[in-house]
CSV table of C-alpha atoms and ligand atoms in Angstrom, one decimal:
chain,number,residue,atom,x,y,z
A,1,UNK,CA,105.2,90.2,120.6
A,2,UNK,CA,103.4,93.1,121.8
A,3,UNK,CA,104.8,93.0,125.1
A,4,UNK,CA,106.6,95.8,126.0
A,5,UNK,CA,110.7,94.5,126.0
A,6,UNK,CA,111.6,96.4,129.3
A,7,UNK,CA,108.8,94.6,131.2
A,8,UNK,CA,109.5,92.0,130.0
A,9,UNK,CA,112.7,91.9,131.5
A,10,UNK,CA,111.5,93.8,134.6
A,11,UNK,CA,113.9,97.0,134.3
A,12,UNK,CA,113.2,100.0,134.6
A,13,UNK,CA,113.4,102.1,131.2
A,14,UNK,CA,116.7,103.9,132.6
A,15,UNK,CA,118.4,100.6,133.2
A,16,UNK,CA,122.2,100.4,132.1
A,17,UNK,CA,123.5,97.7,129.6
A,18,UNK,CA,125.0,96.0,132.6
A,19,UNK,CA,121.4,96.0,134.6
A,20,UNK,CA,119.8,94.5,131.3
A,21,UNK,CA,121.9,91.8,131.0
A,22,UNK,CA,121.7,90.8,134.3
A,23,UNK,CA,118.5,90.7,134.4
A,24,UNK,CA,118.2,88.8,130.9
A,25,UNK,CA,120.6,86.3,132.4
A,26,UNK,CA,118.7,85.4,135.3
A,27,UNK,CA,115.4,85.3,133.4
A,28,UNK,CA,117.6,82.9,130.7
A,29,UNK,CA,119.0,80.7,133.1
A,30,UNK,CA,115.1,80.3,134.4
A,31,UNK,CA,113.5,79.7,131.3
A,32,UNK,CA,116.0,77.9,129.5
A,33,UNK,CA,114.6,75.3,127.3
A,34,UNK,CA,117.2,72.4,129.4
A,35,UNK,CA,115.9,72.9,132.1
A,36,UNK,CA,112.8,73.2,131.5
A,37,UNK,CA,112.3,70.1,128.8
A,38,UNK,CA,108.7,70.2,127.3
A,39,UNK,CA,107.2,73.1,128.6
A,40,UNK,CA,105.9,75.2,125.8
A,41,UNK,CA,105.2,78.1,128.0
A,42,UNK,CA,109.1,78.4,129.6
A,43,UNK,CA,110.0,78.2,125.7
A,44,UNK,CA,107.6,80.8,124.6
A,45,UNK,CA,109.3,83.4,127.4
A,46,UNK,CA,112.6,82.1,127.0
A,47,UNK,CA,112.1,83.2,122.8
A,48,UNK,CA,110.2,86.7,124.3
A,49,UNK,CA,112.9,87.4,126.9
A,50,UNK,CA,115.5,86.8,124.0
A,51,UNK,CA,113.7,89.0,121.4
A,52,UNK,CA,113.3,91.8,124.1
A,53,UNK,CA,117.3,91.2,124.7
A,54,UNK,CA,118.4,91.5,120.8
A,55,UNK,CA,116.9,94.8,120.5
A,56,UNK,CA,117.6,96.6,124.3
A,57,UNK,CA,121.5,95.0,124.3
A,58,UNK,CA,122.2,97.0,121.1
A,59,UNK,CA,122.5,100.5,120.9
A,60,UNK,CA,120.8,101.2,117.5
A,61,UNK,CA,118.1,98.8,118.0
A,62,UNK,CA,116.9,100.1,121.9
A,63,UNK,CA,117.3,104.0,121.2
A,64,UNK,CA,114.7,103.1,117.8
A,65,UNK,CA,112.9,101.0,120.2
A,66,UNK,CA,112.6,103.9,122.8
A,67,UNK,CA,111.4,106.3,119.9
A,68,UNK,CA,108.7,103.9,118.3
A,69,UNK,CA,107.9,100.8,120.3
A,70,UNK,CA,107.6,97.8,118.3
A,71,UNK,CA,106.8,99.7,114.8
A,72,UNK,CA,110.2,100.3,114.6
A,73,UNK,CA,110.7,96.7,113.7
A,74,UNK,CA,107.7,95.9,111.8
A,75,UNK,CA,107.3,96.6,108.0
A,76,UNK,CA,109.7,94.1,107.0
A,77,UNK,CA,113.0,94.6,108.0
A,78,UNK,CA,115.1,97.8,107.6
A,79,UNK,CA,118.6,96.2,107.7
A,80,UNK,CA,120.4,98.4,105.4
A,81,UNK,CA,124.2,98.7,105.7
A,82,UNK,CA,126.1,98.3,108.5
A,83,UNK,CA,123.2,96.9,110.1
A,84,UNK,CA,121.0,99.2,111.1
A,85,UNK,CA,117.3,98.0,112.7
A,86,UNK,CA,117.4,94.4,112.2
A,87,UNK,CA,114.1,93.0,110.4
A,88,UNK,CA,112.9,89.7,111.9
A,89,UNK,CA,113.7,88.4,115.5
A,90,UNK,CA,115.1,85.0,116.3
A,91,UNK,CA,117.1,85.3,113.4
A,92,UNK,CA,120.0,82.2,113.8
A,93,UNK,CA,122.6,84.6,113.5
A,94,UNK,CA,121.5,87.1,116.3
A,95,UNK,CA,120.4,84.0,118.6
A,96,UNK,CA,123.7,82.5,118.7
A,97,UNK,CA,125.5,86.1,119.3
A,98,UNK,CA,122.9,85.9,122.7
A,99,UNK,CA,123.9,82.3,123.4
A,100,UNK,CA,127.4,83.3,122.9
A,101,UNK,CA,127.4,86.4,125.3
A,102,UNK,CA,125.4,85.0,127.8
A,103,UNK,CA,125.9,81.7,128.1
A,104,UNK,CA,129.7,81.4,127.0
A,105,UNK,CA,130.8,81.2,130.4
A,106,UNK,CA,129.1,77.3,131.0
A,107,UNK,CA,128.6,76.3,127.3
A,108,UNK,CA,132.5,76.1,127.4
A,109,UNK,CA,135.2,78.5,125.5
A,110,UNK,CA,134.2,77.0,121.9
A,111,UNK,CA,131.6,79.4,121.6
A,112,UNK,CA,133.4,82.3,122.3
A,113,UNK,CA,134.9,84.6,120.0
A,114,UNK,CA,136.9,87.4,119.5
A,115,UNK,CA,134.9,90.3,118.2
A,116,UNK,CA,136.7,93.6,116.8
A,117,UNK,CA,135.0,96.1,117.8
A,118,UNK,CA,135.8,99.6,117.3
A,119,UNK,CA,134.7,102.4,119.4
A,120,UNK,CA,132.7,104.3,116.7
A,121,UNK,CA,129.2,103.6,115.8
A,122,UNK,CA,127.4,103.9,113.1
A,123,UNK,CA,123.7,106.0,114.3
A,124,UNK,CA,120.4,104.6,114.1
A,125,UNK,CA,117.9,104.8,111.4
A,126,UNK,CA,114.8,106.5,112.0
A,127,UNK,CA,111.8,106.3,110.9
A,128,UNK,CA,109.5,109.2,109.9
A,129,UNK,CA,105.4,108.8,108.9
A,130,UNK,CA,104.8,111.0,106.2
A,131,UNK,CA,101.2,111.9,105.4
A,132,UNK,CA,100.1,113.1,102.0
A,133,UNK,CA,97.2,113.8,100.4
A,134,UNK,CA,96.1,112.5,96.7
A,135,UNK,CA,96.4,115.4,95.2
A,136,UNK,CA,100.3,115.7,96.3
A,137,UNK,CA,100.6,112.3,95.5
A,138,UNK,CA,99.6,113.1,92.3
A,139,UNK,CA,101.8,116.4,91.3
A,140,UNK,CA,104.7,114.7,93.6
A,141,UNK,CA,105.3,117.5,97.0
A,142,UNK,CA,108.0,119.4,99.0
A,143,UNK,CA,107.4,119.0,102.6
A,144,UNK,CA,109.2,120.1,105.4
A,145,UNK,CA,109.6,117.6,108.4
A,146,UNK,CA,110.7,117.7,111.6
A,147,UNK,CA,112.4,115.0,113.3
A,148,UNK,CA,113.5,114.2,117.0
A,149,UNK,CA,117.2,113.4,116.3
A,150,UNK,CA,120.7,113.7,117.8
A,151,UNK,CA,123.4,115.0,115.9
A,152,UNK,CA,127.5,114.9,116.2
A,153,UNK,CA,128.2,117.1,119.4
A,154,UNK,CA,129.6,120.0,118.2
A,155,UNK,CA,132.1,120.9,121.0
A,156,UNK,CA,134.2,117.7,121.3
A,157,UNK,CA,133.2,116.8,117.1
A,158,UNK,CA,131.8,113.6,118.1
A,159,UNK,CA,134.8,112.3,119.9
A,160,UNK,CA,132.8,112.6,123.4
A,161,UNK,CA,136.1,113.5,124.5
A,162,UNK,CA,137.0,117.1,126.3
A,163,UNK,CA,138.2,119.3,123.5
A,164,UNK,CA,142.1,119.1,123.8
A,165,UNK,CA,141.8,115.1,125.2
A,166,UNK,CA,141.7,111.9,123.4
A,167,UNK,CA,139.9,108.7,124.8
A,168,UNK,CA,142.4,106.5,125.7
A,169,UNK,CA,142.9,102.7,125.0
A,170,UNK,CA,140.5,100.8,128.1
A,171,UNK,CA,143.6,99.7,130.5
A,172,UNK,CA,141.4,96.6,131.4
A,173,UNK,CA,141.1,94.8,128.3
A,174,UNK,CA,144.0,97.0,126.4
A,175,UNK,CA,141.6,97.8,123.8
A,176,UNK,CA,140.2,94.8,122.9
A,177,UNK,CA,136.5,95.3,124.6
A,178,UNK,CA,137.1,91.6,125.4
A,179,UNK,CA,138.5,90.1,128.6
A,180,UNK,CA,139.5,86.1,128.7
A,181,UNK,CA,139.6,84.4,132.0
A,182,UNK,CA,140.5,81.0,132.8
A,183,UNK,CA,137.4,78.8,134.5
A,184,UNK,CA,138.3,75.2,135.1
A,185,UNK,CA,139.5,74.0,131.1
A,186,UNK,CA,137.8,76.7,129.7
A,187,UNK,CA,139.1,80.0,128.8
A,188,UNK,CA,135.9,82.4,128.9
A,189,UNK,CA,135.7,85.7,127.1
A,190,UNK,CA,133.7,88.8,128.2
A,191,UNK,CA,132.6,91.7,126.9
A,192,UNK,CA,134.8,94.3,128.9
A,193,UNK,CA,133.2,95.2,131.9
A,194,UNK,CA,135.0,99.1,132.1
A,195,UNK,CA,134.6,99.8,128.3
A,196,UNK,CA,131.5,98.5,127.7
A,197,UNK,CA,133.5,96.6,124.5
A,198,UNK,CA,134.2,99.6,123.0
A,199,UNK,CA,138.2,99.6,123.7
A,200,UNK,CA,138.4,102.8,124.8
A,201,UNK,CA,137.6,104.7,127.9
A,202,UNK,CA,137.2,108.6,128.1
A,203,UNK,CA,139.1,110.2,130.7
A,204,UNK,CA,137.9,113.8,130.4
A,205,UNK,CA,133.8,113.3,128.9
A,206,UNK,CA,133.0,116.6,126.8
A,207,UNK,CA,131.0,118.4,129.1
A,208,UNK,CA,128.3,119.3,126.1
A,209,UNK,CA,127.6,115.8,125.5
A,210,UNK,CA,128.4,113.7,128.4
A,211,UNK,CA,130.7,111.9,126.5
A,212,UNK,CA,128.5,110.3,124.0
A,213,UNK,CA,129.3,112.7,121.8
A,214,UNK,CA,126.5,114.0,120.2
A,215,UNK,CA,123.5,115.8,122.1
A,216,UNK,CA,120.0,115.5,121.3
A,217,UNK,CA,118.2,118.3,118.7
A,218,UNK,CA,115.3,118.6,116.6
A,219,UNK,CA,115.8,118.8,113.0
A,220,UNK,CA,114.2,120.4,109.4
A,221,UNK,CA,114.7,118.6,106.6
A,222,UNK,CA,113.5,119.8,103.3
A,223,UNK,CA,112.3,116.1,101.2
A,224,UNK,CA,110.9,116.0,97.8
A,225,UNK,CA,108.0,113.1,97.0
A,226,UNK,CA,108.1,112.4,93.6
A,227,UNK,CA,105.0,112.2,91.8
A,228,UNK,CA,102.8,109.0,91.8
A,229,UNK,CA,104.2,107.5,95.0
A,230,UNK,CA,101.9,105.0,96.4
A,231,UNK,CA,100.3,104.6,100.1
A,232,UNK,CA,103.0,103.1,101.8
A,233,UNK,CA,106.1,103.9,99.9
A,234,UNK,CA,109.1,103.8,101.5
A,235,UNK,CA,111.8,106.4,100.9
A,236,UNK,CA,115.1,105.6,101.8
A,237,UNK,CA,117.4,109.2,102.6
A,238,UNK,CA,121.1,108.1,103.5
A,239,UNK,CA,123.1,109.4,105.8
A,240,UNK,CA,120.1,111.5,107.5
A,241,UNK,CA,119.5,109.5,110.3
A,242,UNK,CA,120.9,109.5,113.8
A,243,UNK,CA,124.4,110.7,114.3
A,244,UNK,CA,126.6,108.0,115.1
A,245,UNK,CA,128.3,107.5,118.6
A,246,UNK,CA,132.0,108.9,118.7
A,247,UNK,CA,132.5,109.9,115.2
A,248,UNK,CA,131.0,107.5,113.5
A,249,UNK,CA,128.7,107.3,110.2
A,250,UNK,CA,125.1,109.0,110.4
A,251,UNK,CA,121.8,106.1,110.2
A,252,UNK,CA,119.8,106.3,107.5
A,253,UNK,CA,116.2,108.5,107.4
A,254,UNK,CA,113.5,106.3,106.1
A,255,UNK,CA,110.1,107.7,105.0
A,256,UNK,CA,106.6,105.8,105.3
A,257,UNK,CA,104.5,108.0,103.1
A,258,UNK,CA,100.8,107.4,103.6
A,259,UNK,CA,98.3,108.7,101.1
A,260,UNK,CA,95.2,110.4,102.7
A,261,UNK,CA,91.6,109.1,101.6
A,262,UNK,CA,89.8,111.5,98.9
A,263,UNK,CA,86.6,112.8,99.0
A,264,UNK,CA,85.8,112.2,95.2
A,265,UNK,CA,88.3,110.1,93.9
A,266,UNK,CA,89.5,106.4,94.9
A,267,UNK,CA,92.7,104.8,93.9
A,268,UNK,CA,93.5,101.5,92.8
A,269,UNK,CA,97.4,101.8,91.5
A,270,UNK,CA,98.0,104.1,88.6
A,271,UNK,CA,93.8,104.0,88.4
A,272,UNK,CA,91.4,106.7,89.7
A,273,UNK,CA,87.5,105.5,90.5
A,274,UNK,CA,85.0,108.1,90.8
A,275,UNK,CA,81.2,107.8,91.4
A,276,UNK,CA,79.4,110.3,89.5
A,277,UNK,CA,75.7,111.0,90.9
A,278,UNK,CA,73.4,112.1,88.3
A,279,UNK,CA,69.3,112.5,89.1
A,280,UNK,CA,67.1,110.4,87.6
A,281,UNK,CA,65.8,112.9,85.1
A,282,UNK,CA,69.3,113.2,83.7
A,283,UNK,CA,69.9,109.4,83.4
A,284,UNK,CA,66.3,109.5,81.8
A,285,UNK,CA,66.8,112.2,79.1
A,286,UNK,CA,70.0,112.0,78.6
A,287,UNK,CA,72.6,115.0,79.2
A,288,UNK,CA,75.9,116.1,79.9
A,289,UNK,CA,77.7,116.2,83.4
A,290,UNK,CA,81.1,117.6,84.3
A,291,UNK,CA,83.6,114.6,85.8
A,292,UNK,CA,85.8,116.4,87.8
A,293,UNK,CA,90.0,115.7,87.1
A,294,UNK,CA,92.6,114.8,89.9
A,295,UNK,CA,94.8,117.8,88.5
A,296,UNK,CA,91.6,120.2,89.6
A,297,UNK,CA,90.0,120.4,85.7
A,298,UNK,CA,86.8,119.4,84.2
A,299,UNK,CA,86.0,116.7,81.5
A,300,UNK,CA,82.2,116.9,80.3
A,301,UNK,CA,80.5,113.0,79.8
A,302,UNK,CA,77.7,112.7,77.5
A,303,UNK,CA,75.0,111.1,80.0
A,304,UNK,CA,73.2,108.5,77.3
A,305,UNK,CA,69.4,108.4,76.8
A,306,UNK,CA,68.2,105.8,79.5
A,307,UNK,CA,71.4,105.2,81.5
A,308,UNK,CA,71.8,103.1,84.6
A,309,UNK,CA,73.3,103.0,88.1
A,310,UNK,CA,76.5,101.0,87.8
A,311,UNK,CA,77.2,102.5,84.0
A,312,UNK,CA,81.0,103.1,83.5
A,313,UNK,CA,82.8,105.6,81.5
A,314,UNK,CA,86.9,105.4,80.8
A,315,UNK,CA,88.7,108.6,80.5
A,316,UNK,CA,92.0,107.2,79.1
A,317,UNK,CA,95.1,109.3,80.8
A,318,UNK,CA,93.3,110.6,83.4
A,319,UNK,CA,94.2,108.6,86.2
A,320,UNK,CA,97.0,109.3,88.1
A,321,UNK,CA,100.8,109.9,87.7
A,322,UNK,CA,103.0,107.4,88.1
A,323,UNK,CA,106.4,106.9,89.5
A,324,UNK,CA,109.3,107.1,87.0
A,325,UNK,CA,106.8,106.6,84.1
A,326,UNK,CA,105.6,109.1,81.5
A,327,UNK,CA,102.3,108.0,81.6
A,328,UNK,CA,99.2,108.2,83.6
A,329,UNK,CA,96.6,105.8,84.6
A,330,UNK,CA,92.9,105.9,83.7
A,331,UNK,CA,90.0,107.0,85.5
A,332,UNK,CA,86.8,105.2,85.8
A,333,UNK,CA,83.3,107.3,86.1
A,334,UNK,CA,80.7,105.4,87.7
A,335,UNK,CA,77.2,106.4,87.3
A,336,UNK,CA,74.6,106.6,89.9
A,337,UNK,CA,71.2,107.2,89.4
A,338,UNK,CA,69.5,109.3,92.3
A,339,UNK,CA,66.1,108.6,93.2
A,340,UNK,CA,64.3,112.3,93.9
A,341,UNK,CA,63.7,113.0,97.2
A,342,UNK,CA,61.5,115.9,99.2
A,343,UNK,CA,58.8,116.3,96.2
A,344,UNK,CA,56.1,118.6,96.0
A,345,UNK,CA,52.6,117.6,95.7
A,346,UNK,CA,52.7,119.1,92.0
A,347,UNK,CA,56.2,117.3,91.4
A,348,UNK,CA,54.3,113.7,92.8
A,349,UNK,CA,51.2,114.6,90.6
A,350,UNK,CA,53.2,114.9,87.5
A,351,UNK,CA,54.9,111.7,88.7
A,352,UNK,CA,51.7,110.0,88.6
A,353,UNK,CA,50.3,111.0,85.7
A,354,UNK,CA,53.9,110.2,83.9
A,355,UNK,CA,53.8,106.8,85.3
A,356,UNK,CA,49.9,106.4,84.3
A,357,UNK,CA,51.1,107.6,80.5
A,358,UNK,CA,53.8,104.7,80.6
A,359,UNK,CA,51.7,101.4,80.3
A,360,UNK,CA,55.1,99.4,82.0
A,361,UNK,CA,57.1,99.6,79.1
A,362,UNK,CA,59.2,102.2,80.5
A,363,UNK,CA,60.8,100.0,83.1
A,364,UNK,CA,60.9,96.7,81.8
A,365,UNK,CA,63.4,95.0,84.2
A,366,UNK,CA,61.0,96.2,87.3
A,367,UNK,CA,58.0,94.3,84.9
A,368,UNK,CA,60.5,91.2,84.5
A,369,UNK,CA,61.5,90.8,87.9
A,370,UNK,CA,57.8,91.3,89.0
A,371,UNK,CA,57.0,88.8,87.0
A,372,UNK,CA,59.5,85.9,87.9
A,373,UNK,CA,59.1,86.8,91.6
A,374,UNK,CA,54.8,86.1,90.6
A,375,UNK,CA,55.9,82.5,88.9
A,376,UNK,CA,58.0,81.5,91.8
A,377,UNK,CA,55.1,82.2,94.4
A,378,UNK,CA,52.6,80.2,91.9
A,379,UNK,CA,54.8,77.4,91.2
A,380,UNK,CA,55.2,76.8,95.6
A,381,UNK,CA,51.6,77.1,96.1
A,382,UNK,CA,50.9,74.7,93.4
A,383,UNK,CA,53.2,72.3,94.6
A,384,UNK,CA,52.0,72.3,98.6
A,385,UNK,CA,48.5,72.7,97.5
B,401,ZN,ZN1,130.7,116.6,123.1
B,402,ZN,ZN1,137.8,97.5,128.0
């Protein structure tokens, strides 16, 4: 699936709808699965070929394609109304509108039919990466974005007609973006060669836009993140998207927020993990640390007398925020005990002399697995021997 869709259909990224279907029709007719019966490889390029057709035949779905390669499409799918990026390929229903187009002409007039199509279109959704970092994730964040767009052409008002001109109704289909021709029996329909199936052709093109009528521009959009939104979230904005083509409605804007890594603290849903590093004296004696809070505070622990790596502390509330909800999550302090490193001779001398005024009972799981490790090595040499 990684296969780029325009080589796959050997044209050029500038092609024309006419120059991609063609080429999709030869490549169809050559890898179609009847005449190519059994062959698992002819099938798997007839499925790629059709794939790469479903998205560059349709407006919406090749100007998202040309803006984010295949990532447009993944995520699940982003069909939101009137059809904007389709989610998964092969889908039955777009197949057979393929089959339909394409191979109308010899699969006889039953598969045809008439399609209304008016000449507006809706525009594309896009898709922006937003990249936050815990902390805004936490207190919810303003951003401002820029996005690559196109917006209604301001000079002909998204008709992509001359100011003062109207398109007029396509003389070769009258407006139906169909033609019907009689082959044999068969009466086969077309997609309008002159309008493209729009209906309409523009006589006078608005010289701003070229007729598409709306020009390409970079815009700033002010978005709020509420609070507690999760790696991944996806924000839906209406009606920010693409412009649509001749008048009609704007896409959608949708928003992938991504939550940055943290140095201290680790998420796991409305939870924060953090490992607190104490030294060994402290985990020895007993003592107080300060845990420092997601909202930038500090809590104080009370280190306990003898404490271990891998000791856990709950600080009920202080986890992070979370979406729509009142409440926070919890955060969980880990302990871990630092061995001291870089001594002094007079800091190793004391060590020695504390370890000599021990007798072993200060470190009785050391003794214990000492021990069993001694009984396992007795207990094999007693057996070979
Ligand atoms: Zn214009
Ligand atoms: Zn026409």
């Amino acid at each position: 699936m990684a296969q780029d869709y325009y080589d796959l259909l050997g044209v050029e990224r500038s092609a024309d709808p006419a120059t991609i279907k063609s080429a999709f029709r030869k490549l169809a007719m050559k890898y179609h699965p009847d005449r190519n019966p059994g062959d698992e490889e002819a099938e798997k390029k007839f499925k790629e070929i059709g794939e790469a057709y479903e998205v560059l035949s349709d407006e919406q779905k090749k100007a998202a394609y040309d803006r984010f390669g295949h990532a447009a499409f993944q995520n699940g799918g982003m069909g939101g109304a009137g059809g904007g990026m389709g989610g998964g390929f092969g889908g039955a229903g777009a197949f057979s509108d393929i089959f339909e187009d394409i191979f109308g002409d010899f699969m006889g007039g039953g598969g045809a039919r008439t399609r209304q199509r008016s000449s507006a279109q809706r525009g594309a959704d896009l898709k922006y990466d937003l990249e936050i970092s815990l902390r805004e994730a936490f207190e919810g964040v303003k951003k401002e974005i820029t996005i690559p767009s196109s917006e209604a052409c301001d000079v002909c008002e998204g008709s992509g007609a001359k100011p003062g001109t109207q398109p007029t109704a396509c003389g070769t289909c009258g407006g139906a973006g169909r033609v019907r021709a009689q082959q044999g029996f068969f009466t086969v329909e077309r997609t309008c060669p002159t309008c493209q199936g729009q209906g309409e052709v523009i006589a006078d093109p608005c010289e701003n836009c070229g007729g598409q009528g709306r020009v390409r521009k970079t815009r700033t959009l002010q978005v709020e993140v509420p609070a507690g939104v999760e790696d991944g979230t996806r924000i839906r904005l209406t009606g920010e998207g693409e412009a649509g083509l001749r008048g009609g409605p704007f896409g959608d804007l949708y928003l992938f927020v991504s939550v940055d890594d943290h140095e201290l603290f680790e998420r796991d849903g409305p939870d924060l993990y953090c490992e607190a590093h104490v030294p060994m004296v402290t985990a020895a004696l007993g003592g107080e640390i300060d845990v420092p809070t997601i909202e930038g505070g500090k809590i104080k622990i009370k280190i306990p007398e003898g404490s271990q790596t891998g000791t856990k502390f709950r600080l009920r509330g202080s986890g992070m925020t979370q979406l729509r909800r009142k409440t926070r999550g919890d955060m969980y302090v880990e302990l871990k005990v630092e061995t001291p490193t870089n001594l002094s001779a007079r800091q190793k001398e004391l060590l020695r002399e504390f370890c000599e005024e021990g007798g072993g009972e200060d470190c009785p799981k050391s003794n214990d697995f000492l021990g069993k490790a001694k009984t396992f090595w007795d207990k094999l040499n007693g057996t070979d021997g």
